[in-house]
Coordinates of C-alpha atoms in Angstrom, one line a residue:
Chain A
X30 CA -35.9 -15.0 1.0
X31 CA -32.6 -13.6 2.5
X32 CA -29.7 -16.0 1.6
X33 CA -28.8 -16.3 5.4
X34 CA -31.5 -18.9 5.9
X35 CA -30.5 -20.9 2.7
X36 CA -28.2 -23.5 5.0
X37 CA -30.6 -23.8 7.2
X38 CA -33.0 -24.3 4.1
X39 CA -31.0 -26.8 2.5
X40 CA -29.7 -28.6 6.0
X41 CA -33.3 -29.5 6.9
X42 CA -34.2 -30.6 3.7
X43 CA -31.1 -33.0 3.6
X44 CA -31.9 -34.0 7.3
X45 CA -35.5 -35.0 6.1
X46 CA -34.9 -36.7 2.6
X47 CA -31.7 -38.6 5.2
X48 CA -34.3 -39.7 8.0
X49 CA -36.8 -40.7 5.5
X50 CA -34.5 -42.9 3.2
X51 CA -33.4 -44.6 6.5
X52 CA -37.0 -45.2 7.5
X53 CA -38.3 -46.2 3.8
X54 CA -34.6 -48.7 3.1
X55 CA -34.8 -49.9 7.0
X56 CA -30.8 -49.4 7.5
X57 CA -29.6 -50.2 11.1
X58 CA -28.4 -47.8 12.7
X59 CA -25.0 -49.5 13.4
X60 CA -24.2 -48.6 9.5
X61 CA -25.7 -45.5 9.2
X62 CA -27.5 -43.4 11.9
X63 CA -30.6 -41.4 11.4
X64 CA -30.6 -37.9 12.3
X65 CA -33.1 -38.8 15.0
X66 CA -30.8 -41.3 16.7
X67 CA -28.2 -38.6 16.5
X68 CA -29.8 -36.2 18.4
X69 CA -31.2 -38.8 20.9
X70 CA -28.1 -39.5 21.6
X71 CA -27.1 -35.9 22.6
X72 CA -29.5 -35.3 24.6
X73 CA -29.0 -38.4 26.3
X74 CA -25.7 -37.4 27.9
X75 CA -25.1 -33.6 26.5
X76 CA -22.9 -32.8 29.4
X77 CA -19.9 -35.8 28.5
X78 CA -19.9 -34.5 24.3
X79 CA -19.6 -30.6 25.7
X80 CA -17.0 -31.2 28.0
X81 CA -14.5 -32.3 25.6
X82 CA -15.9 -29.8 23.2
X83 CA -14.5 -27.4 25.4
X84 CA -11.4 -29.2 25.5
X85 CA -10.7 -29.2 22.2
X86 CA -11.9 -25.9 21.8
X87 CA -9.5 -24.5 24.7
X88 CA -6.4 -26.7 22.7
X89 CA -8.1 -25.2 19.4
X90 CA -8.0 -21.6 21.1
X91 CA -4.2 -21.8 22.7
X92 CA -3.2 -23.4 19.3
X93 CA -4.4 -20.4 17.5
X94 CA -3.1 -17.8 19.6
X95 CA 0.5 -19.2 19.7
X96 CA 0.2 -19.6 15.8
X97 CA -1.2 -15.6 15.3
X98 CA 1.7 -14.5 17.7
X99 CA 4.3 -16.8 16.2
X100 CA 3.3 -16.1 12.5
X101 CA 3.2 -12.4 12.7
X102 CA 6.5 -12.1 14.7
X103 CA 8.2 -14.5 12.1
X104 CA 7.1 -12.5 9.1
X105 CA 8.0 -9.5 10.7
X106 CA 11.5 -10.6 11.6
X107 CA 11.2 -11.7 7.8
X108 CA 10.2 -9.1 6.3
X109 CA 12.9 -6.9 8.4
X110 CA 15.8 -8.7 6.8
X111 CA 16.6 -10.2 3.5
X112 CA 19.2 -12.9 5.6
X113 CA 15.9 -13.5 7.8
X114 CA 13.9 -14.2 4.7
X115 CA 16.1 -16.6 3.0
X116 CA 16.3 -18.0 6.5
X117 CA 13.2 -18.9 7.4
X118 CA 11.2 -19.5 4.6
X119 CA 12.4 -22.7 3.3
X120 CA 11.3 -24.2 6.8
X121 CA 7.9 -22.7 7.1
X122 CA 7.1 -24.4 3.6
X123 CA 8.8 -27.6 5.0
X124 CA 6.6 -27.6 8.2
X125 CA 4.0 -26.7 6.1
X126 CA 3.3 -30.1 4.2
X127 CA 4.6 -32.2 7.1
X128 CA 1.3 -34.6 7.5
X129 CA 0.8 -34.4 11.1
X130 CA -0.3 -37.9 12.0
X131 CA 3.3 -38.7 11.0
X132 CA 4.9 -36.6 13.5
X133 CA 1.8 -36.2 16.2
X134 CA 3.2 -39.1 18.1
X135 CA 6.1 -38.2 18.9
X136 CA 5.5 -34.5 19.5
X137 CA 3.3 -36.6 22.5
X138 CA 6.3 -38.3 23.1
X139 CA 8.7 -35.4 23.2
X140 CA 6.5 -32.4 24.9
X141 CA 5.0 -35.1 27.6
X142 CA 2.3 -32.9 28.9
X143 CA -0.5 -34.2 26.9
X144 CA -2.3 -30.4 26.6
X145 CA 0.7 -28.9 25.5
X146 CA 1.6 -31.5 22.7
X147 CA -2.0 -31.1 21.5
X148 CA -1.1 -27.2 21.4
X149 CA 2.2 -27.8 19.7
X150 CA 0.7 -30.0 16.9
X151 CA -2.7 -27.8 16.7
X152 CA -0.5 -24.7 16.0
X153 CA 2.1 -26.4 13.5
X154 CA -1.0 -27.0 11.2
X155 CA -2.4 -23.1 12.5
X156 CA 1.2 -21.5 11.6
X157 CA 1.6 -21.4 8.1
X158 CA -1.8 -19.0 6.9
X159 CA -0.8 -16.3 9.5
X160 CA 2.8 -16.7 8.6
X161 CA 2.6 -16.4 4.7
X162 CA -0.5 -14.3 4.7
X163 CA 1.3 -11.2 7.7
X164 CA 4.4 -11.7 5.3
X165 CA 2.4 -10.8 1.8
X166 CA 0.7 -8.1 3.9
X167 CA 4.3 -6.4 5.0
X168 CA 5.1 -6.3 1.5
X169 CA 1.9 -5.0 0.3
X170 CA 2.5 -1.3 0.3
X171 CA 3.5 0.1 -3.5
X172 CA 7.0 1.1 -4.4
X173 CA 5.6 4.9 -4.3
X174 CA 4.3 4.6 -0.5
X175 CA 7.8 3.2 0.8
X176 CA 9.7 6.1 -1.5
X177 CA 7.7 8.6 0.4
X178 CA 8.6 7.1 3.7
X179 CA 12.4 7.3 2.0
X180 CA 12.2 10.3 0.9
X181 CA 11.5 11.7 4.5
X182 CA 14.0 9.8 6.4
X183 CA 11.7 7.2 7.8
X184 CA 13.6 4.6 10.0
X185 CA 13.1 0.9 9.6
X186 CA 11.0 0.5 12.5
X187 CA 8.8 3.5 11.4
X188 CA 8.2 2.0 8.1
X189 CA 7.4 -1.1 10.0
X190 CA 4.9 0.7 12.9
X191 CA 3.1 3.4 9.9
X192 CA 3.4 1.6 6.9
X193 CA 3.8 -2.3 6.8
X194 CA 1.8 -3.1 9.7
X195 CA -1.5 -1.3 9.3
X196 CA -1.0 -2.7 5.3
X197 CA -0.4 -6.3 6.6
X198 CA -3.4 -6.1 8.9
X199 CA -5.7 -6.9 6.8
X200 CA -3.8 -9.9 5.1
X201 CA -3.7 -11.3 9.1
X202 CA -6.7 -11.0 9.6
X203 CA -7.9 -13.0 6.6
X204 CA -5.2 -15.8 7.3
X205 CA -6.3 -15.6 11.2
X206 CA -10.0 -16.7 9.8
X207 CA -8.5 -19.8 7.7
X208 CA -5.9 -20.9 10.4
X209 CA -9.2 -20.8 13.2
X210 CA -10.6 -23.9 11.3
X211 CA -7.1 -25.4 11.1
X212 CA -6.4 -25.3 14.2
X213 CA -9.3 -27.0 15.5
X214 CA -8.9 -29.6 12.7
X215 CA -5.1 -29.8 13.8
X216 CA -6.6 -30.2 17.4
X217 CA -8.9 -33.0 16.9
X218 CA -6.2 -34.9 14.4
X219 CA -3.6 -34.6 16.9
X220 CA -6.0 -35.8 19.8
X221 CA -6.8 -39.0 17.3
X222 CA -3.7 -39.9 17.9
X223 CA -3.0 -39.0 21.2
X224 CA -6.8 -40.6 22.0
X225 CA -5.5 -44.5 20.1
X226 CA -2.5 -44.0 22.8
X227 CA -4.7 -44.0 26.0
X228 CA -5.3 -40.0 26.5
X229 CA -8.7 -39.7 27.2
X230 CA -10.1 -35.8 26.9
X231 CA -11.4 -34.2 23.7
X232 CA -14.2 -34.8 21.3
X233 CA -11.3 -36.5 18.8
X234 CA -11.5 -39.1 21.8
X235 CA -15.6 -39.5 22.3
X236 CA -16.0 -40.1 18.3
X237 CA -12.9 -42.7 18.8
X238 CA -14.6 -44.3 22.0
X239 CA -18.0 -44.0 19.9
X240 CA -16.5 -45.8 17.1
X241 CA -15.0 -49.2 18.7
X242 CA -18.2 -49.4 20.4
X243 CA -20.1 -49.5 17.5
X244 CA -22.0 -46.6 18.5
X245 CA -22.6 -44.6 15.2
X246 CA -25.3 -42.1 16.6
X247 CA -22.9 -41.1 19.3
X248 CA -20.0 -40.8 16.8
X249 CA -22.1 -38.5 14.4
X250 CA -23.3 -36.3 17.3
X251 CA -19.3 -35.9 18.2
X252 CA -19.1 -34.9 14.6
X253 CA -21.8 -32.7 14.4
X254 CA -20.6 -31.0 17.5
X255 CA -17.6 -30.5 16.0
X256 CA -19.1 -29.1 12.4
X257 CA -20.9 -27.0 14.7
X258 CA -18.1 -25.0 16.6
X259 CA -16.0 -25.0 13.3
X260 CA -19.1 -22.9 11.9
X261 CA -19.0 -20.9 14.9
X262 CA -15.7 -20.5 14.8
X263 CA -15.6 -19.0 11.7
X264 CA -18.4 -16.9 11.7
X265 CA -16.4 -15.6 15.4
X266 CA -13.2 -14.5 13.4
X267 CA -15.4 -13.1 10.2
X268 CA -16.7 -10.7 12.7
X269 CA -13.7 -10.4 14.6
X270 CA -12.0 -9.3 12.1
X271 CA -14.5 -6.5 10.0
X272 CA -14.9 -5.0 13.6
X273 CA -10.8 -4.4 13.8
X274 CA -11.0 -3.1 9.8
X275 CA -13.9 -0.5 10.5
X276 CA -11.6 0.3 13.8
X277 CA -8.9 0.9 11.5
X278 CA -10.8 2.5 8.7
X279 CA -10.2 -0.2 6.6
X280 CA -13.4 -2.0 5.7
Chain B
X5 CA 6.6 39.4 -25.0
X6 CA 9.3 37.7 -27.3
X7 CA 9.6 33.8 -27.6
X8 CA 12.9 33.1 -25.6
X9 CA 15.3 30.2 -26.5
X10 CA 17.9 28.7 -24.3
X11 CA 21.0 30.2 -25.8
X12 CA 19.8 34.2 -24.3
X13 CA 20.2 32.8 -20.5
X14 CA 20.7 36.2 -19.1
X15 CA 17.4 37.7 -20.6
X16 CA 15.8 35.2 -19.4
X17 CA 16.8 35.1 -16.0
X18 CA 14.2 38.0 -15.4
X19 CA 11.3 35.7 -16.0
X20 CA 12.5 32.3 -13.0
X21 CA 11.1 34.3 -10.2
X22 CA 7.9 34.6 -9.5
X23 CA 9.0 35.4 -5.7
X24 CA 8.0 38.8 -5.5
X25 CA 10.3 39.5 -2.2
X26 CA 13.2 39.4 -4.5
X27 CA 14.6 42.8 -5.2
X28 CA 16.2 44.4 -8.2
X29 CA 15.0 42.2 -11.2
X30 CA 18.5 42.3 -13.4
X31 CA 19.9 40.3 -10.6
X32 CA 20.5 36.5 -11.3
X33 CA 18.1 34.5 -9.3
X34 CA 19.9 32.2 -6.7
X35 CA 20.9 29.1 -8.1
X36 CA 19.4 25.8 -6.7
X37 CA 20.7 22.8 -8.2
X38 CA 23.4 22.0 -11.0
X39 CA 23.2 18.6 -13.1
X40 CA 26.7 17.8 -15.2
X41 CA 26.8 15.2 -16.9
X42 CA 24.3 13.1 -15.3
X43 CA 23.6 9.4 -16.5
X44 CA 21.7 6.5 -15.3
X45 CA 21.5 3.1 -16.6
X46 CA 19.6 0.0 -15.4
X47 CA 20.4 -3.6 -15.8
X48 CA 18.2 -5.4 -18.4
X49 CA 17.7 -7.7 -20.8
X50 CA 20.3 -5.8 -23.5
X51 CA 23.7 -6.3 -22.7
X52 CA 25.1 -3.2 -21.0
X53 CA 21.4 -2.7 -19.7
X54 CA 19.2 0.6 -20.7
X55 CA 20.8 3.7 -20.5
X56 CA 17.5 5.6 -18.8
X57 CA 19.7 9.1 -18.8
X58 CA 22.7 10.3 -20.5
X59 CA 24.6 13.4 -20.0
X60 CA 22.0 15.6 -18.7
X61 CA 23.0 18.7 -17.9
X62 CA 20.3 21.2 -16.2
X63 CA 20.7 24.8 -14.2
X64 CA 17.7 24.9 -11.7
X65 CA 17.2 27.9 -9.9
X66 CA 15.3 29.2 -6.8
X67 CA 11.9 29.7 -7.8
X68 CA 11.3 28.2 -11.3
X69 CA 8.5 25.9 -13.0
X70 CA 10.5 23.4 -14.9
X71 CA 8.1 21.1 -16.6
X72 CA 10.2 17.6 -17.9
X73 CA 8.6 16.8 -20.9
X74 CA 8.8 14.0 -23.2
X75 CA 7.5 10.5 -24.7
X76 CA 7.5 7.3 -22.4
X77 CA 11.1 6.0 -21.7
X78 CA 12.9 9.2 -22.4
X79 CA 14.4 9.5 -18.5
X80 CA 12.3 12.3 -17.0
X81 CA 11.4 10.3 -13.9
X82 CA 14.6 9.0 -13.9
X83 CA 15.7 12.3 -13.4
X84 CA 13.0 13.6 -11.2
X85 CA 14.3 10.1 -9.1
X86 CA 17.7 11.6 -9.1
X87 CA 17.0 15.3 -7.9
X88 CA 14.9 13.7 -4.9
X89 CA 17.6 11.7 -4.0
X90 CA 15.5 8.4 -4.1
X91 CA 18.3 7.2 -6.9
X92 CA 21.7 7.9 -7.6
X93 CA 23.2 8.3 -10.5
X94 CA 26.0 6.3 -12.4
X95 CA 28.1 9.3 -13.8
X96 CA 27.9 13.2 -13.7
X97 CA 27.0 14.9 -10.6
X98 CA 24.0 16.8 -8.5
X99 CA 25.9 20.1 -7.4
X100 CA 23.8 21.8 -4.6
X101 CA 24.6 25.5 -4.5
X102 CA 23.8 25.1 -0.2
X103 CA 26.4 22.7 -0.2
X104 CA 24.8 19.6 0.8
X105 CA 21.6 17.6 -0.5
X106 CA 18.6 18.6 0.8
X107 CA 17.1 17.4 4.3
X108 CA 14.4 15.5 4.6
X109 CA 11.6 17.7 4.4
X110 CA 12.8 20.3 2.4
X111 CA 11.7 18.0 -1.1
X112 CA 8.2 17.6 -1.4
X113 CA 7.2 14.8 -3.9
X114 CA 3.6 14.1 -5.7
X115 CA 3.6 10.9 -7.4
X116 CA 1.4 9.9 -10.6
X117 CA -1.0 8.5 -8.3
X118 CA -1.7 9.9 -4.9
X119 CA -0.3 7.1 -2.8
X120 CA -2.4 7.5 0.2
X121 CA -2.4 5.7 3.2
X122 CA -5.4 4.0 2.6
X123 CA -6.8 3.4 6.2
X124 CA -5.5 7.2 7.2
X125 CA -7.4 10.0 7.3
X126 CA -6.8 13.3 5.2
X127 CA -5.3 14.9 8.2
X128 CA -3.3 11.8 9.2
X129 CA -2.2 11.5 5.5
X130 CA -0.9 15.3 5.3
X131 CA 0.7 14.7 9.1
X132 CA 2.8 12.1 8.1
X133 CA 5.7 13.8 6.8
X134 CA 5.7 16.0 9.9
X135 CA 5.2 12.8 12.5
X136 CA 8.0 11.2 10.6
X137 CA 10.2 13.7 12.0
X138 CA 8.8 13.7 15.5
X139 CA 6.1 16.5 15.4
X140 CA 3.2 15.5 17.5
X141 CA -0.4 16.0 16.5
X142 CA -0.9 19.0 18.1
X143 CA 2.2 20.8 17.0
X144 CA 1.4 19.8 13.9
X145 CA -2.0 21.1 13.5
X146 CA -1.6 24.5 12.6
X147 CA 0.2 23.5 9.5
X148 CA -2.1 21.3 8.4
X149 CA -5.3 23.1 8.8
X150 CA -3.1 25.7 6.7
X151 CA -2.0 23.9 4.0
X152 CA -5.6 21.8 4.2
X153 CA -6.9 24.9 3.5
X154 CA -4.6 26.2 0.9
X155 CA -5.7 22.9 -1.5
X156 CA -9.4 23.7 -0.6
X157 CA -9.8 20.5 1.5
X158 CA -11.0 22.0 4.6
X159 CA -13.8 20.3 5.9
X160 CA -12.8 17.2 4.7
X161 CA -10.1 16.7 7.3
X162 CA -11.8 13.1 8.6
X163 CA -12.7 11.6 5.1
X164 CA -10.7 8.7 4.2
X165 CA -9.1 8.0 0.8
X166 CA -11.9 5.7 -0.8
X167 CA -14.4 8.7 0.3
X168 CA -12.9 11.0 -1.7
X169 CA -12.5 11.8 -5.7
X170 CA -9.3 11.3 -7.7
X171 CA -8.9 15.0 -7.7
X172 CA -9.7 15.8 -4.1
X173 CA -6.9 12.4 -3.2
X174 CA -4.3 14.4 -5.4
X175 CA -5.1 17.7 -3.8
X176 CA -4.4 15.4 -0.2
X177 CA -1.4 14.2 -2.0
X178 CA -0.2 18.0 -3.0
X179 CA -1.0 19.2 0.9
X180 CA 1.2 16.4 1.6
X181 CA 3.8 17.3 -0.5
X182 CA 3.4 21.5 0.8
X183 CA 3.0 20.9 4.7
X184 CA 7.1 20.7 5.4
X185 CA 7.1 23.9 3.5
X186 CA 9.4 22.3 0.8
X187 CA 11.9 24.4 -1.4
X188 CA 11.7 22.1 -3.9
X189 CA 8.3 20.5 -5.2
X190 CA 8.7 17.6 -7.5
X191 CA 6.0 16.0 -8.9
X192 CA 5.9 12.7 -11.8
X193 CA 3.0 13.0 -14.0
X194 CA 0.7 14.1 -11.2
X195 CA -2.5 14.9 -13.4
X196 CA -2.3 12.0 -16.0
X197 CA -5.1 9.9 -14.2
X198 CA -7.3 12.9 -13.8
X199 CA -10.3 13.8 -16.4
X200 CA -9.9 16.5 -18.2
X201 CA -11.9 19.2 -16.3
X202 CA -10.4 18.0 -12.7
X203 CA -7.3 18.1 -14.2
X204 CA -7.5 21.8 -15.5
X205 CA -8.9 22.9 -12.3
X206 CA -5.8 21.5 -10.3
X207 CA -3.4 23.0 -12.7
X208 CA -4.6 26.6 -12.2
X209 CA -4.5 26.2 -8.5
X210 CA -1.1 24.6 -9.0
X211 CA 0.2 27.4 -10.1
X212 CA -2.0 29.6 -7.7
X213 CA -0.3 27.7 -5.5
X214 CA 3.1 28.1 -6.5
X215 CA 3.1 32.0 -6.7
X216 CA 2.0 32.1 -3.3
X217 CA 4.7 29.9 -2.1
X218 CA 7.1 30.8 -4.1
X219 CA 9.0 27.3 -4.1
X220 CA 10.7 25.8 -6.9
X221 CA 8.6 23.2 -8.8
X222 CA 9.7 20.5 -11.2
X223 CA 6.9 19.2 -13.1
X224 CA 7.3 15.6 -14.8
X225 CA 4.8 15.3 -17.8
X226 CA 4.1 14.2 -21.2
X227 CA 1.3 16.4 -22.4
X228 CA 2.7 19.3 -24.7
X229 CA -0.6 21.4 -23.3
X230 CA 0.0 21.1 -19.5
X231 CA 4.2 22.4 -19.8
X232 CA 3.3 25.0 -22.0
X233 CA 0.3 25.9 -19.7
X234 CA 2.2 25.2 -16.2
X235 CA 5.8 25.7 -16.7
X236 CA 8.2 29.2 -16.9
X237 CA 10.8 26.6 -18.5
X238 CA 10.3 23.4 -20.3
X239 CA 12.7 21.0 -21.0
X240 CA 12.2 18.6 -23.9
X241 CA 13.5 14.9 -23.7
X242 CA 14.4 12.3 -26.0
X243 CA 14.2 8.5 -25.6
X244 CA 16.9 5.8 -26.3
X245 CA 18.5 7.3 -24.4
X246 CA 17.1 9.5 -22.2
X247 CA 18.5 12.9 -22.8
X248 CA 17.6 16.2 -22.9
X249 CA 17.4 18.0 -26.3
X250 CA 16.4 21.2 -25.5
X251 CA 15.0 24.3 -23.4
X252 CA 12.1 26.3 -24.4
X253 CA 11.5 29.4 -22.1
X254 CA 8.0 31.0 -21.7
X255 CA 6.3 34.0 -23.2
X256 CA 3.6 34.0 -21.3
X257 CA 3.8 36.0 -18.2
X258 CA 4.0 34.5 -15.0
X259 CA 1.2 35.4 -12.7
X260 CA -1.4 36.7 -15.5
X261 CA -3.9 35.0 -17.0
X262 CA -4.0 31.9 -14.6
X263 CA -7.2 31.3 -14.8
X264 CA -9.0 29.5 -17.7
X265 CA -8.6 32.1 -20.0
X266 CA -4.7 31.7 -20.6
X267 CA -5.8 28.4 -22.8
X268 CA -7.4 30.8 -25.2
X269 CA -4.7 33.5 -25.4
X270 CA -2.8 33.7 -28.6
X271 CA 0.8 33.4 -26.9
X272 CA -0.4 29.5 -25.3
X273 CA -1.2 28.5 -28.4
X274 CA 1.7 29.5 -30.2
X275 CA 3.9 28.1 -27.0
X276 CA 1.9 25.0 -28.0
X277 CA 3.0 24.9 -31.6
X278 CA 6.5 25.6 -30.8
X279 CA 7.1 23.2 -28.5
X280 CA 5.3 20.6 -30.5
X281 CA 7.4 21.6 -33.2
X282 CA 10.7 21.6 -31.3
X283 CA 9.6 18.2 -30.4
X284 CA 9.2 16.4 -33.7
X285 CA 12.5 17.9 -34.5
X286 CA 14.5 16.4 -31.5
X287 CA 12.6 13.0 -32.2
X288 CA 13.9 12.9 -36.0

């Protein structure tokens, strides 16, 4: 059997060997809900879960974009000067293991429009991959290559356009796939917080609403929604990102 | 022909020119390039760091084979570094007889490993020195379906690096080198990675090559068989420092026996046994 199918495989048996311990142990479904109950609860009311999917995907999405476009331009500009370097770095590490629930709130507070503080604290956790990964990737090509490019009186910015780029592309796109699941993490943590304050969009706010109400099905089905799309996500870039290699002749 | 040592330089003169639009042979052959003096050391560990070069001293003229030969550490690259202008030296001077250091374009340079862009074609690899200076694709072409041919890579124009074998990327690597029309061909160790057989195929179209060019080539290496077989001139090195010990001129005649053949002939071998001889007496 082709290893594709071997989540699937394994999913359903854990899906099974989960419905039937709740059945055989008699659990409520207050502390933990079966699979069943989960997907009851879906279909129930599909339409509320997969609106603020799509809004934590679109915050996800921005976040993302922002962070690609950011990262690269940074590590460019770093990788263009040895002042720039010495510059920046320090601070992309420092933003880097700043815990976001410490600052969320008052990005909220600061930004004001609730979408764009989402965005802001989606892509501060999105930024560091494409930032460090585009800045290995510039400095990837061997001593030899950049001698050549010396050696025939190569400017800086064609070094940059025909050697350091297409080198670093690679490198992006392998950060832009890790930085895709960040973001949406970095999405739904900063909508926790934004969610406990009153703002009421985003899945981060259904699995909170599910979760005072007691309503564990509803909660897992949030969750699952979310596993789903991070899945999907991934897969997306994966793709994404051996079409632009075999584009490029780099696969 | 007579084994020639450094010390009869105006005998020897007849033997630097392959170009055979050169007229009257007791001529001296236009000079190239003068070394005096020329040191390099690099900061390291050792107080005073490691002198990679010192005092090298080398005529180079218009149209030679120089091979640079010697063990690990005993400056050739340095120097090779030094001629293409990709270093600079801390004493002694380049001298070049046009007046000015060579422009872009006019060096070629083959490195121990091909150093391909990976995710460029074969064409796009030999265009780049020529888009580097402007050319467009189309201007550029002609030369590269020329020199494309010349390495015996045509057909393979569209193959990308990882398509192709060692030998065939350093045959993209020498087209690179040959498509500005260079006057000067340097190249560090470019064989050493190559089995055996690739590697004695591309030495006799190297020097193929090189008569039909007519450029000057300096040829970095550490196999005793490969200067003896390639070069009109070889110059032997010494590590700790770097320096050079000595010049060994060629018997063999340039332009005959290029093929497989000049391995076997009686005047290689004994090239051989001088040179390793010479050798062990400047490593003493």
């Amino acid at each position: 059997m082709s290893a594709r199918f071997a989540p699937i495989v394994f999913g359903s048996l854990a899906l099974l060997g989960w419905e039937a311990g709740l059945r055989a142990f008699d659990v409520p479904a207050y502390v933990v809900p079966s699979p069943v109950a989960v997907l009851a609860s879906f279909v129930a009311d599909p339409v509320g879960l997969l609106v603020s999917l799509a809004s934590t995907l679109a915050i996800a999405f921005v976040a993302l974009t922002v962070a690609a476009l950011l990262g690269a331009a940074m590590a460019v500009a770093m990788a263009s000067s040895r002042w720039a370097q010495a510059a920046i770095q320090p601070w992309a590490v420092a933003l880097q293991v700043t815990p976001l629930p410490a600052i969320a709130p008052l990005i909220i507070i600061w930004v004001g429009d609730p979408f764009a503080a989402l965005v802001v604290c989606a892509t501060i956790v999105a930024f560091f991959p494409l930032f460090a990964n585009t800045a290995t990737g510039l400095a990837s090509p061997p001593a030899a290559l950049q001698d050549l490019f010396h050696l025939y009186g190569a400017g800086r910015w064609q070094t940059l356009r025909l050697l350091r780029l297409p080198a670093a592309l690679p490198y992006f796109l392998s950060g832009l796939r890790i930085s895709g699941g960040l973001a949406l993490v970095g999405a739904v943590v900063a909508e926790l917080v934004a969610g406990s304050g009153g703002f009421a969009s985003g899945l981060a706010y259904r699995i909170l609403e599910a979760s005072y109400r007691l309503d564990m099905p509803r909660m897992f089905a949030a969750l699952v929604l979310l596993a789903v799309a991070g899945v999907a996500i991934d897969h997306g870039l994966a793709a994404c990102g051996r079409f632009v290699l075999r584009r490029w002749g780099q696969s | 022909m007579a084994f020639c040592d450094e010390n009869d330089d105006d005998a020897t003169t007849l033997f630097f020119c392959p170009n055979r639009a050169r007229s009257g042979r007791s001529r001296a052959p236009p000079g190239m390039l003068t070394l005096t003096d020329v040191g390099r050391r690099f900061p390291g560990a050792t107080p005073g760091g490691t002198e990679a070069l010192r005092d090298a001293n080398l005529l180079l003229s218009a149209g030679d084979f120089v091979a640079l030969l010697g063990p690990s550490g005993c400056g050739k690259s340095t120097l090779l570094r030094l001629i293409a202008g990709l270093d600079r030296p801390d004493s002694g001077q380049l001298t070049w007889d046009a007046g000015q250091p060579p422009a872009p374009g006019e060096i070629g340079y083959v490195f121990q490993d091909a150093t391909l862009l990976p995710w460029a074609t074969t064409a796009d690899n030999v265009f780049l020195p020529l888009r580097l200076r402007g050319e467009s694709r189309a201007q550029a072409q002609p030369a590269i379906a020329a020199v494309l041919a010349r390495v015996g890579l045509t057909g393979f124009e569209n193959a990308r690096p990882q398509q192709l074998s060692g030998g065939m990327r350093m045959r993209v690597s020498i087209a690179r080198a040959l498509v500005t029309q260079p006057r000067l061909l340097l190249m560090d160790e470019p064989f050493a990675a190559l089995d055996e057989f690739t590697r004695h195929r591309l030495q006799t179209d190297l020097l193929a090559l090189w008569q039909g060019l007519g450029c000057t080539v300096v040829f970095v290496t550490h196999s005793i068989y490969e200067a003896a077989f390639l070069a009109r001139r070889v110059v032997l090195m010494t590590p700790r420092p770097g320096r050079i010990a000595r010049e060994m001129l060629s018997p063999l005649q340039a332009g005959a026996n290029n093929d497989a053949d000049k391995r076997l002939h009686p005047d290689y071998a004994r090239f051989v046994a001088d040179i390793a001889h010479a050798m062990e007496a400047a490593l003493q």
